Short mmCIF file of C-alpha atoms in Angstrom, two decimals:
data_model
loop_
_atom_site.label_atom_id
_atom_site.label_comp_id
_atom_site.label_asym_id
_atom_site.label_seq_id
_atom_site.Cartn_x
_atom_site.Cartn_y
_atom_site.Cartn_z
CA UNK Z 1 -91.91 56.38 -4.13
CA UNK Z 2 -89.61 56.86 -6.58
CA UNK Z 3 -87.18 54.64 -8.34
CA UNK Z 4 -84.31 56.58 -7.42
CA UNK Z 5 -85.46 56.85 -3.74
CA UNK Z 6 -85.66 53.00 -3.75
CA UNK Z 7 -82.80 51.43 -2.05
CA UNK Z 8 -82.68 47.43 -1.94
CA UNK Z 9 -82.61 46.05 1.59
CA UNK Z 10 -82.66 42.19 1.79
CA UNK Z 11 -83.01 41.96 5.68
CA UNK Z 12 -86.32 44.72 4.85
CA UNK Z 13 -89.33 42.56 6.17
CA UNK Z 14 -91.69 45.15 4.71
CA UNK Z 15 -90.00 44.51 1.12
CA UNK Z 16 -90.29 40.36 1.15
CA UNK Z 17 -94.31 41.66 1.91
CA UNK Z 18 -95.01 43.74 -0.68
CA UNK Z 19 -92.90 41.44 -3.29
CA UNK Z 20 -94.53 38.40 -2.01
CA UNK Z 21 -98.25 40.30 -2.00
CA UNK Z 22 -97.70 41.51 -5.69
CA UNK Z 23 -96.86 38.08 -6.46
CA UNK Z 24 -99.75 36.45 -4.70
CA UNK Z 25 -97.47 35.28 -1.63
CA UNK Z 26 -99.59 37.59 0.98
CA UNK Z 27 -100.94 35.21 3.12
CA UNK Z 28 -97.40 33.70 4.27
CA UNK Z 29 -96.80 34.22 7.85
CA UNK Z 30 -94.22 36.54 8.42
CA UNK Z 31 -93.89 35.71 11.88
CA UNK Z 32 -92.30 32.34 11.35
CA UNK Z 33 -88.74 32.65 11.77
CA UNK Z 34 -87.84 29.84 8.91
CA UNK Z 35 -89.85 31.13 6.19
CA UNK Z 36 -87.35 34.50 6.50
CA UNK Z 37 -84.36 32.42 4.66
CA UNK Z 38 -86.40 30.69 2.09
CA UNK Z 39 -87.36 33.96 0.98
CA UNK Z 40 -84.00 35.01 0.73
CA UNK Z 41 -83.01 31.96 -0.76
CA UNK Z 42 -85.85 32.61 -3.06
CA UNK Z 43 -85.24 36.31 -4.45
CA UNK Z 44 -81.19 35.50 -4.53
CA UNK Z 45 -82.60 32.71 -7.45
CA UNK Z 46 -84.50 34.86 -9.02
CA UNK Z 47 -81.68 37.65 -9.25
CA UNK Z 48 -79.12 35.24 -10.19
CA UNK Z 49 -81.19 34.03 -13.06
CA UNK Z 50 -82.49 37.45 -14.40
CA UNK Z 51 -78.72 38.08 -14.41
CA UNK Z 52 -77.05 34.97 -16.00
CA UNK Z 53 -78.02 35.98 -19.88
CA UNK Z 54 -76.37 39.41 -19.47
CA UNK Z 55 -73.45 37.46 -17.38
CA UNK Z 56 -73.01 35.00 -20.18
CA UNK Z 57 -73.55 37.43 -22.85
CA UNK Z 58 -70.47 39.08 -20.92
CA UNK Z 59 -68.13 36.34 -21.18
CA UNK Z 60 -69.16 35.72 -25.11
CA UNK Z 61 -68.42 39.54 -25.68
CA UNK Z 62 -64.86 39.21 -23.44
CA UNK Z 63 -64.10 36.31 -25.18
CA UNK Z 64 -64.50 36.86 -28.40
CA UNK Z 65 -62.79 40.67 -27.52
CA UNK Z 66 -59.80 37.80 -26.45
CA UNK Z 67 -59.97 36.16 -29.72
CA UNK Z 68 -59.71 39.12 -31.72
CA UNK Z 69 -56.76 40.77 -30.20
CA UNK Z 70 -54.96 37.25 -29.94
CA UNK Z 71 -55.39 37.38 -34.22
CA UNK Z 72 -57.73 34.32 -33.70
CA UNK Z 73 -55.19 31.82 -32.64
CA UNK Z 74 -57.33 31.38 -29.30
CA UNK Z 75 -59.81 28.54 -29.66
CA UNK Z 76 -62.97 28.69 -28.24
CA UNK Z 77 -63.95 27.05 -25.21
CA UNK Z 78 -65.83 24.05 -25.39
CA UNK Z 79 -67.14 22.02 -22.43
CA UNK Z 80 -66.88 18.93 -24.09
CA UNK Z 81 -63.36 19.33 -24.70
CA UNK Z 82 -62.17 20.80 -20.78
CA UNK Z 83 -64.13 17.45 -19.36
CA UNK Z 84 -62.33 14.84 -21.04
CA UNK Z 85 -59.06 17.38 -20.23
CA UNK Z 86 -59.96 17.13 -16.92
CA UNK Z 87 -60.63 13.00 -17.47
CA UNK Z 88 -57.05 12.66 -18.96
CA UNK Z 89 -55.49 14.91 -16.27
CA UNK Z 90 -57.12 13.05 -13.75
CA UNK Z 91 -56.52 9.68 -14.82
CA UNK Z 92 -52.44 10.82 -15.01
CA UNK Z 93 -52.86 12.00 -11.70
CA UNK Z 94 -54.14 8.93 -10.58
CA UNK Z 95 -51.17 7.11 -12.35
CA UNK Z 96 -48.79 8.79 -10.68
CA UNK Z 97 -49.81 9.31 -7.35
CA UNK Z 98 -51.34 5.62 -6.62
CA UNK Z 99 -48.98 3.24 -8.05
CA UNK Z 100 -49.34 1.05 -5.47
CA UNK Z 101 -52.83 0.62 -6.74
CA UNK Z 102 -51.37 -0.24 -10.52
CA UNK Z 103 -49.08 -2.58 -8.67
CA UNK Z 104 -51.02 -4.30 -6.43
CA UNK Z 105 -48.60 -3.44 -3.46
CA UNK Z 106 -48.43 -0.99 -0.61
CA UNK Z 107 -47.02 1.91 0.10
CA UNK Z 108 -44.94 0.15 2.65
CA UNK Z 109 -44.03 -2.83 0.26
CA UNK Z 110 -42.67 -0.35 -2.13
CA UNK Z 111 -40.44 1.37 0.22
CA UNK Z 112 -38.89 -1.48 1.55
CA UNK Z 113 -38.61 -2.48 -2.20
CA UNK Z 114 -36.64 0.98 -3.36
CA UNK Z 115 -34.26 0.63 -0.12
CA UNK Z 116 -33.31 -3.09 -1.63
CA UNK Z 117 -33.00 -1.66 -4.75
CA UNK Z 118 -30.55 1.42 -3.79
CA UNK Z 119 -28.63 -1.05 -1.51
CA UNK Z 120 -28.32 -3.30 -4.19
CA UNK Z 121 -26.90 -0.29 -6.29
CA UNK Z 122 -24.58 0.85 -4.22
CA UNK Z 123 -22.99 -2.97 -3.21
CA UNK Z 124 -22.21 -3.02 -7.08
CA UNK Z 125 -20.86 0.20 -6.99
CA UNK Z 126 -18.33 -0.93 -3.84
CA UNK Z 127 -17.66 -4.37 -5.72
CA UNK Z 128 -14.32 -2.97 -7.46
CA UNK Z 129 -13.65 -1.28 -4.29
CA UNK Z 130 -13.85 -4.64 -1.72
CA UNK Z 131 -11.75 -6.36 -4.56
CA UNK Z 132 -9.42 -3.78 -4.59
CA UNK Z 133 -9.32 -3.79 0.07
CA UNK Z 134 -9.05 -7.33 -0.03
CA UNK Z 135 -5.84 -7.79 -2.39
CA UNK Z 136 -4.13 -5.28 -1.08
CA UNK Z 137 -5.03 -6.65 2.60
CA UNK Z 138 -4.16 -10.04 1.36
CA UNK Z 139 -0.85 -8.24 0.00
CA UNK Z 140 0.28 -7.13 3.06
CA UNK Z 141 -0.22 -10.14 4.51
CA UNK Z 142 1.80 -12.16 2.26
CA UNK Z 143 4.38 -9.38 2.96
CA UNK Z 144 4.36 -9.35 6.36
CA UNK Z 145 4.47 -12.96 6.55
CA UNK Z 146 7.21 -13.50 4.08
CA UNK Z 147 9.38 -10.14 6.04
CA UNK Z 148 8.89 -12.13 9.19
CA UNK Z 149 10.15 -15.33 7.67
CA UNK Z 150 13.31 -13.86 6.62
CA UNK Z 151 13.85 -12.05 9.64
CA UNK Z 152 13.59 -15.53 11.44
CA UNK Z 153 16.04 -16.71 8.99
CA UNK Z 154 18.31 -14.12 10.32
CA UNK Z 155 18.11 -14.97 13.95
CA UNK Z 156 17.97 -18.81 12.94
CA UNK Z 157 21.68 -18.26 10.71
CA UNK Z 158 22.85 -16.27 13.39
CA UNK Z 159 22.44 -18.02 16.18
CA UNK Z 160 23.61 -21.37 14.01
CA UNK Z 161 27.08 -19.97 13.50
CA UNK Z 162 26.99 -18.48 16.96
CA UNK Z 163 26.88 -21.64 18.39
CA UNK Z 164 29.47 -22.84 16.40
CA UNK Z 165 32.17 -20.20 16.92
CA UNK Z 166 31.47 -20.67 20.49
CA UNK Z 167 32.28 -24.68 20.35
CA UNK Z 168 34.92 -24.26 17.93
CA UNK Z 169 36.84 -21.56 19.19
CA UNK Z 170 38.08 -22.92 22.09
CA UNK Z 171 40.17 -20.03 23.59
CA UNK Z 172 42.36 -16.71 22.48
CA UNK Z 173 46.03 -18.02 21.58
CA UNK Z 174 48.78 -17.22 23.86
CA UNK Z 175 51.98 -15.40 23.19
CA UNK Z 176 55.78 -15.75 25.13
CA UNK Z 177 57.42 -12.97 26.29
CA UNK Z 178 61.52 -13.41 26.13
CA UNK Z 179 61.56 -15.04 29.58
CA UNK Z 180 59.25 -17.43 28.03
CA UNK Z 181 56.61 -16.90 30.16
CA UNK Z 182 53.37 -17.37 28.46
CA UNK Z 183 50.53 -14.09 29.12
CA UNK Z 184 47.31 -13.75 27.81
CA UNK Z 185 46.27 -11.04 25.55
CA UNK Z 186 42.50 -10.67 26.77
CA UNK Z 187 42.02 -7.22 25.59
CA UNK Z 188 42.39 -8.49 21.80
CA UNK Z 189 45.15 -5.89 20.82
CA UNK Z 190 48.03 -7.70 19.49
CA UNK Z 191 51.41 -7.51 20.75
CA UNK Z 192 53.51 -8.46 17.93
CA UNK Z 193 53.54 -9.85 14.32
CA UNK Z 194 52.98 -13.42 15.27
CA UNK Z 195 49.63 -12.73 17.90
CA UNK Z 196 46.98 -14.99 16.71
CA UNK Z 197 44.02 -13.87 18.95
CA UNK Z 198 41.76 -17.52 18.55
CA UNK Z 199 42.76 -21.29 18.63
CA UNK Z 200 40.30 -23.33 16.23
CA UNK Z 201 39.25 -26.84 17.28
CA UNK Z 202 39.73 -28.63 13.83
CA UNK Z 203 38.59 -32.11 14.77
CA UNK Z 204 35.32 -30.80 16.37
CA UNK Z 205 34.88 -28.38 12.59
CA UNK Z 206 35.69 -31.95 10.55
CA UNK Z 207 33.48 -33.87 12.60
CA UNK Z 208 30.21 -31.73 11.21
CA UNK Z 209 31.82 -31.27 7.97
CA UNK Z 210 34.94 -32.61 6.29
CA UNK Z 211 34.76 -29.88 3.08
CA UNK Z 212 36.28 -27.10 5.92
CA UNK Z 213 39.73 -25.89 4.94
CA UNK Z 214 39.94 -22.62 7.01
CA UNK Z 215 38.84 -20.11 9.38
CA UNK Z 216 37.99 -16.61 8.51
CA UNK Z 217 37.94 -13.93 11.45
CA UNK Z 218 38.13 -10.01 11.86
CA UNK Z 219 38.69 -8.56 14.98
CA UNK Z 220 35.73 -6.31 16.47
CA UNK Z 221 33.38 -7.50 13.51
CA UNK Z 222 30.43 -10.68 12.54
CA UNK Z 223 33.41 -11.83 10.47
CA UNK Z 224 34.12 -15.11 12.76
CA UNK Z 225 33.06 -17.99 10.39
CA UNK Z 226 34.55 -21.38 8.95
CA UNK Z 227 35.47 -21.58 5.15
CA UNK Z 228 34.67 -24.48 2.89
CA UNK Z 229 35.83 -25.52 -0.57
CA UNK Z 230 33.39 -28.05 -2.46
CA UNK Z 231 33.66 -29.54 -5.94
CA UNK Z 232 31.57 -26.37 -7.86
CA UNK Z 233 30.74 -22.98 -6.92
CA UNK Z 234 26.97 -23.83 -6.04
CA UNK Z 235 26.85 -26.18 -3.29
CA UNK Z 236 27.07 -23.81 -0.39
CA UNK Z 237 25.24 -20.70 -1.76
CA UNK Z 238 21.92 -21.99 0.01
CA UNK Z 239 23.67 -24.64 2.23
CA UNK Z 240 24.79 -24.13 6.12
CA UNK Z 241 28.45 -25.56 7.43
CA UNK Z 242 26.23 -28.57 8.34
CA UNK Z 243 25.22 -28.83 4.65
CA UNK Z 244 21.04 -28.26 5.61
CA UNK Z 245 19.36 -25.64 3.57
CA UNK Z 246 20.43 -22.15 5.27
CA UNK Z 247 19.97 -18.84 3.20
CA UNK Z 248 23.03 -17.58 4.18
CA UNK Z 249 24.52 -20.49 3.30
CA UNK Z 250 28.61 -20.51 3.73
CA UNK Z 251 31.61 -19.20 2.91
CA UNK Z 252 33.64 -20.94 0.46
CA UNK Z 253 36.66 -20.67 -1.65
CA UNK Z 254 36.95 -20.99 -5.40
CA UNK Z 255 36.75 -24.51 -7.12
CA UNK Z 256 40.14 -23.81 -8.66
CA UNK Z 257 41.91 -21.85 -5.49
CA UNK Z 258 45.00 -23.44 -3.84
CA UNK Z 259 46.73 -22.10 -0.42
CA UNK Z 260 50.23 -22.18 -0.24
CA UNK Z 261 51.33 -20.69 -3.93
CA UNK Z 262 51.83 -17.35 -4.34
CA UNK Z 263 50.92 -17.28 -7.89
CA UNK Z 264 47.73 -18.41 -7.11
CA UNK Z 265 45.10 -15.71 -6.43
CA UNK Z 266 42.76 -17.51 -3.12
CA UNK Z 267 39.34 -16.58 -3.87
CA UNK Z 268 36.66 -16.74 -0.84
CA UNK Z 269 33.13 -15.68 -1.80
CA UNK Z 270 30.13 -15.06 0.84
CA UNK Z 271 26.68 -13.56 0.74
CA UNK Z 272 26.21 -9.86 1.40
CA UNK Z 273 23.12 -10.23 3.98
CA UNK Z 274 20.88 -7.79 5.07
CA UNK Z 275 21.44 -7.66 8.43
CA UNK Z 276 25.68 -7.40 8.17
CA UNK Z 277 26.11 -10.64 8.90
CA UNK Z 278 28.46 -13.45 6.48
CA UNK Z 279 30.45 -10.44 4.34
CA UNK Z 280 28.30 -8.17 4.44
CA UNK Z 281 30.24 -5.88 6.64
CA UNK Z 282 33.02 -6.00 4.00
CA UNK Z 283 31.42 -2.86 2.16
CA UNK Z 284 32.74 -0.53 5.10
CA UNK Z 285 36.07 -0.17 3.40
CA UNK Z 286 34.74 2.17 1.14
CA UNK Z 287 35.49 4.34 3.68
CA UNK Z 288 39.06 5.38 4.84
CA UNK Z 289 38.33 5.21 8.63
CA UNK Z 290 36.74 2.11 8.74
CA UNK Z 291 39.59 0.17 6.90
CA UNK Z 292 41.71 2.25 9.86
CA UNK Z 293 39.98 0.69 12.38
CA UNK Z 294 39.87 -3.16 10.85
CA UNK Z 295 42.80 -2.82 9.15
CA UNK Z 296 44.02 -6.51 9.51
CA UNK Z 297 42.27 -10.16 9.35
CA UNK Z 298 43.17 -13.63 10.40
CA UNK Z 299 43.09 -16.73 8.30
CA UNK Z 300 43.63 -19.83 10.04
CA UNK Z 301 43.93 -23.59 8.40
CA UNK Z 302 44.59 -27.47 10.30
CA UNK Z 303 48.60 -26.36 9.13
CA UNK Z 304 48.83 -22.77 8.92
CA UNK Z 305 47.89 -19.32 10.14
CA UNK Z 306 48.08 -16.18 8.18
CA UNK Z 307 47.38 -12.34 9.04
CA UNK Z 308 45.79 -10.67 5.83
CA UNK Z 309 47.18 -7.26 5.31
CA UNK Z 310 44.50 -5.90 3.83
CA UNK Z 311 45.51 -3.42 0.67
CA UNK Z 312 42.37 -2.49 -1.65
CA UNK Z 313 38.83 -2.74 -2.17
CA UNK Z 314 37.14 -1.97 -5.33
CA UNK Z 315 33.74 -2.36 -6.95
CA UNK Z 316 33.72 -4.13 -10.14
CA UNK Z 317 31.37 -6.25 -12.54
CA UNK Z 318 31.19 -9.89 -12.11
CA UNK Z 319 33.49 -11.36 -15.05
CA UNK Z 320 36.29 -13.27 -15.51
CA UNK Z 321 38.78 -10.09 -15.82
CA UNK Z 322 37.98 -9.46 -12.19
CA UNK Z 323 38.91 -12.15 -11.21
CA UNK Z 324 42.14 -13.56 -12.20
CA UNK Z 325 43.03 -17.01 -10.50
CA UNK Z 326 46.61 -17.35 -11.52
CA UNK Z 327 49.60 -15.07 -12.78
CA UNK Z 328 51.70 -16.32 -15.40
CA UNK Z 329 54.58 -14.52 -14.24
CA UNK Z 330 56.16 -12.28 -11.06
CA UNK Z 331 55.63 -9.03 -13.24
CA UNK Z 332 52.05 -10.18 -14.10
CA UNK Z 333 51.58 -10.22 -10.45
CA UNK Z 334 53.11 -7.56 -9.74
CA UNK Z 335 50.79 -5.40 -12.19
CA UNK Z 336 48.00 -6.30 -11.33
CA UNK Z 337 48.88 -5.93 -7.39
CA UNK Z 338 49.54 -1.89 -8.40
CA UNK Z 339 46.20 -1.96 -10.35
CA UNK Z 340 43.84 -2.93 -7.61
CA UNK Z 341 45.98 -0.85 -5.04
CA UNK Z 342 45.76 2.27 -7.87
CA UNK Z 343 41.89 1.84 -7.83
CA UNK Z 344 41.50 1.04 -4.33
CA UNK Z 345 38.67 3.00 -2.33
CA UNK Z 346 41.31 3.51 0.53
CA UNK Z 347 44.74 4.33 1.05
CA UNK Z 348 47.12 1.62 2.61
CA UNK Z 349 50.95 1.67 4.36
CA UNK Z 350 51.23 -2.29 4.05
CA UNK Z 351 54.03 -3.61 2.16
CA UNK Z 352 52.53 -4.68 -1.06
CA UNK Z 353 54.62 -7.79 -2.56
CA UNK Z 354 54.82 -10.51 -4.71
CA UNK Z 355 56.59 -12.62 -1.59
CA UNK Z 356 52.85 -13.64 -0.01
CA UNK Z 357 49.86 -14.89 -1.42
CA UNK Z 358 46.84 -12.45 -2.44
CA UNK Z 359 43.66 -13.59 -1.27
CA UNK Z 360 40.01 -11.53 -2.59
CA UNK Z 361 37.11 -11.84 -0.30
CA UNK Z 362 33.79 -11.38 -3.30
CA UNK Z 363 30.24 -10.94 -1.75
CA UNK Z 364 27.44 -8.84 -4.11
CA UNK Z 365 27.07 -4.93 -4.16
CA UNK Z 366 23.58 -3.08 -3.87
CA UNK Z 367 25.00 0.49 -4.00
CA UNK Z 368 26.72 0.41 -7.97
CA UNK Z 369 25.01 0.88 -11.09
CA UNK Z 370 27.14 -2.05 -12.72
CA UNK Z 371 25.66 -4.79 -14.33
CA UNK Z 372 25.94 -7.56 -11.53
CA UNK Z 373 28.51 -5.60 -9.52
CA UNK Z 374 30.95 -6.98 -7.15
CA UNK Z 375 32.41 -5.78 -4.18
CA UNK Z 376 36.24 -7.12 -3.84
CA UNK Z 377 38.53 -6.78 -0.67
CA UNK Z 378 42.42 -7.78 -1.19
CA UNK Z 379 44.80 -9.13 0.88
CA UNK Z 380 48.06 -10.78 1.47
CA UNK Z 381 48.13 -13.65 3.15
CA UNK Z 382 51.08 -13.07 5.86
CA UNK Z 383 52.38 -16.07 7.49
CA UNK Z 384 52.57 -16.35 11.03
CA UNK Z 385 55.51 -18.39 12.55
#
């Protein structure tokens, strides 16, 4: 046969013979069906050796080929050097994928460990934020608290001078027509000059507090409250008509105001409250209608009653030019009567004259850009036979 007929057949029984009989193998049985893949096992080792030198003289050539075309900077491989690559790559494997070995802990432990941790981190984080919630909750809690106190103040003022305008003012006065037949005027319009639409009970008012020297009241408003006159200007800022601590406290005239001379300017000052009630309601006259529709008051004292025609308001700041207390002479009253009426917020048909007494109603203004402003309402005190 010749050696290009030959064609290499592994599963060829006849071939394992006559390789096995060349080699002095020929009395193996052939029949035996586990001797078949030793010899395969056999001749694959024997090819695989006869070809490692050529294989490995293959891989010099290639790598030195490698070397040269890289201009050398390839170093040659060296088993030595890949095992303890290997060693070093496996011992950083090991350190990073089993530290619960290095530590000594589970996989579990150090879960549950990493969770603490982050929630640990992020209750830090929300510190500044919990401060910031709780102040501001604690804020509006203080604010609520102190809105509702003053709103109780309100109702508690209120219903303090309620009760005593009910006790004091007895009934409505009574007029006479020219039979001399008395009628009353329920409906609160007045008939003529000399209506006075309440009575005051005076001994009742001195029995709670002997400083009262008048009544204030204005038709169809809150205005319906008791004046007092103390020895200063302090006393009844934060004080009630019973003298306890009220924060409306009361209205009261000037420490240097007299009734009865015309000279004299009668000073009454009150708080401006939120809610409209002591003079508060006083800042309406900036408008024209609203002094149309309230254009009178009523002053009442143990020995006199007087209608105030009112004639100006103003704003002004709170010195001692604004508020004159007495006139040296007629003219200087007169001037300053056609000042106040020249800078009044509303226009007026009442007879302004020296004859009767000018009294100024004061409370504070929250609407001006004065330093400390003022709000002042004139009038002239108009006897009432």
């Amino acid at each position: 046969m010749r050696d290009d007929d030959f064609h290499f057949d592994p599963d060829n029984e006849d071939f394992w013979k006559d390789e096995y009989t060349e080699s002095g193998l020929e009395d193996i049985d052939w029949s035996q069906e586990e001797s078949y893949p030793s010899r395969r096992s056999s001749r694959s080792s024997r090819e695989q050796t006869s070809r490692q030198p050529s294989r490995s003289a293959q891989n010099g050539e290639y790598n030195r080929t490698r070397s040269t075309q890289s201009g050398g900077s390839r170093r040659p491989t060296d088993q030595s050097s890949r095992s303890s690559s290997r060693s070093r790559a496996y011992d950083q494997r090991s350190q990073t994928r089993a530290p619960s070995e290095r530590s000594g802990r589970s996989y579990e432990e150090q879960a549950r460990a990493r969770s603490y941790n982050s929630r640990r981190r992020r209750q830090k984080r929300n510190i500044p934020l919990i401060i910031l919630a709780v102040v501001l909750a604690v804020g509006m809690v203080i604010a609520g608290w102190q809105l509702i106190s003053i709103l109780l103040n309100y109702q508690r003022d209120r219903s303090a001078y309620n009760d005593l305008a009910s006790n004091a003012i007895s009934a409505l006065a009574e007029t006479e027509d020219e039979t001399g037949n008395s009628q009353d005027d329920t409906d609160g319009e007045e008939s003529d000059d000399t209506f006075v639409p309440i009575v005051v009970d005076w001994e009742y008012l001195e029995s709670i507090n002997t400083d009262v020297i008048g009544w204030l009241y204005c038709p169809d408003t809150v205005i319906n409250y008791p004046v007092v006159q103390a020895s200063d200007n302090e006393y009844y800022l934060k004080r009630g008509f019973n003298q306890e601590s009220n924060t409306s406290g009361t209205l009261f005239a000037d420490v240097s105001s007299v009734m009865g001379i015309n000279m004299c300017n009668f000073i009454v000052y009150g708080h401006n409250m939120k809610d409209g009630s002591m003079l508060g309601t006083i800042e309406g006259y900036v408008d024209q209608s609203y002094y149309e529709e309230h254009p009178i008051m009523y002053y009442l004292t143990p020995t006199e009653t007087y209608r105030i025609d009112l004639i100006a308001a103003h704003i002004v700041e709170s010195t001692m030019d604004n508020y004159p207390g007495y006139f040296d002479s007629t003219a200087d009253y007169q001037a300053y009567l056609n000042q106040i009426t020249s800078a009044s917020l509303f226009s007026t048909n009442a007879t302004v004259s020296t004859d009767y007494q000018l009294i100024t109603l004061s409370t504070c203004d929250y609407s001006s850009s004065y330093n400390d402003p003022r709000f002042l309402l004139h009038g002239l005190l108009v006897p009432i036979e």
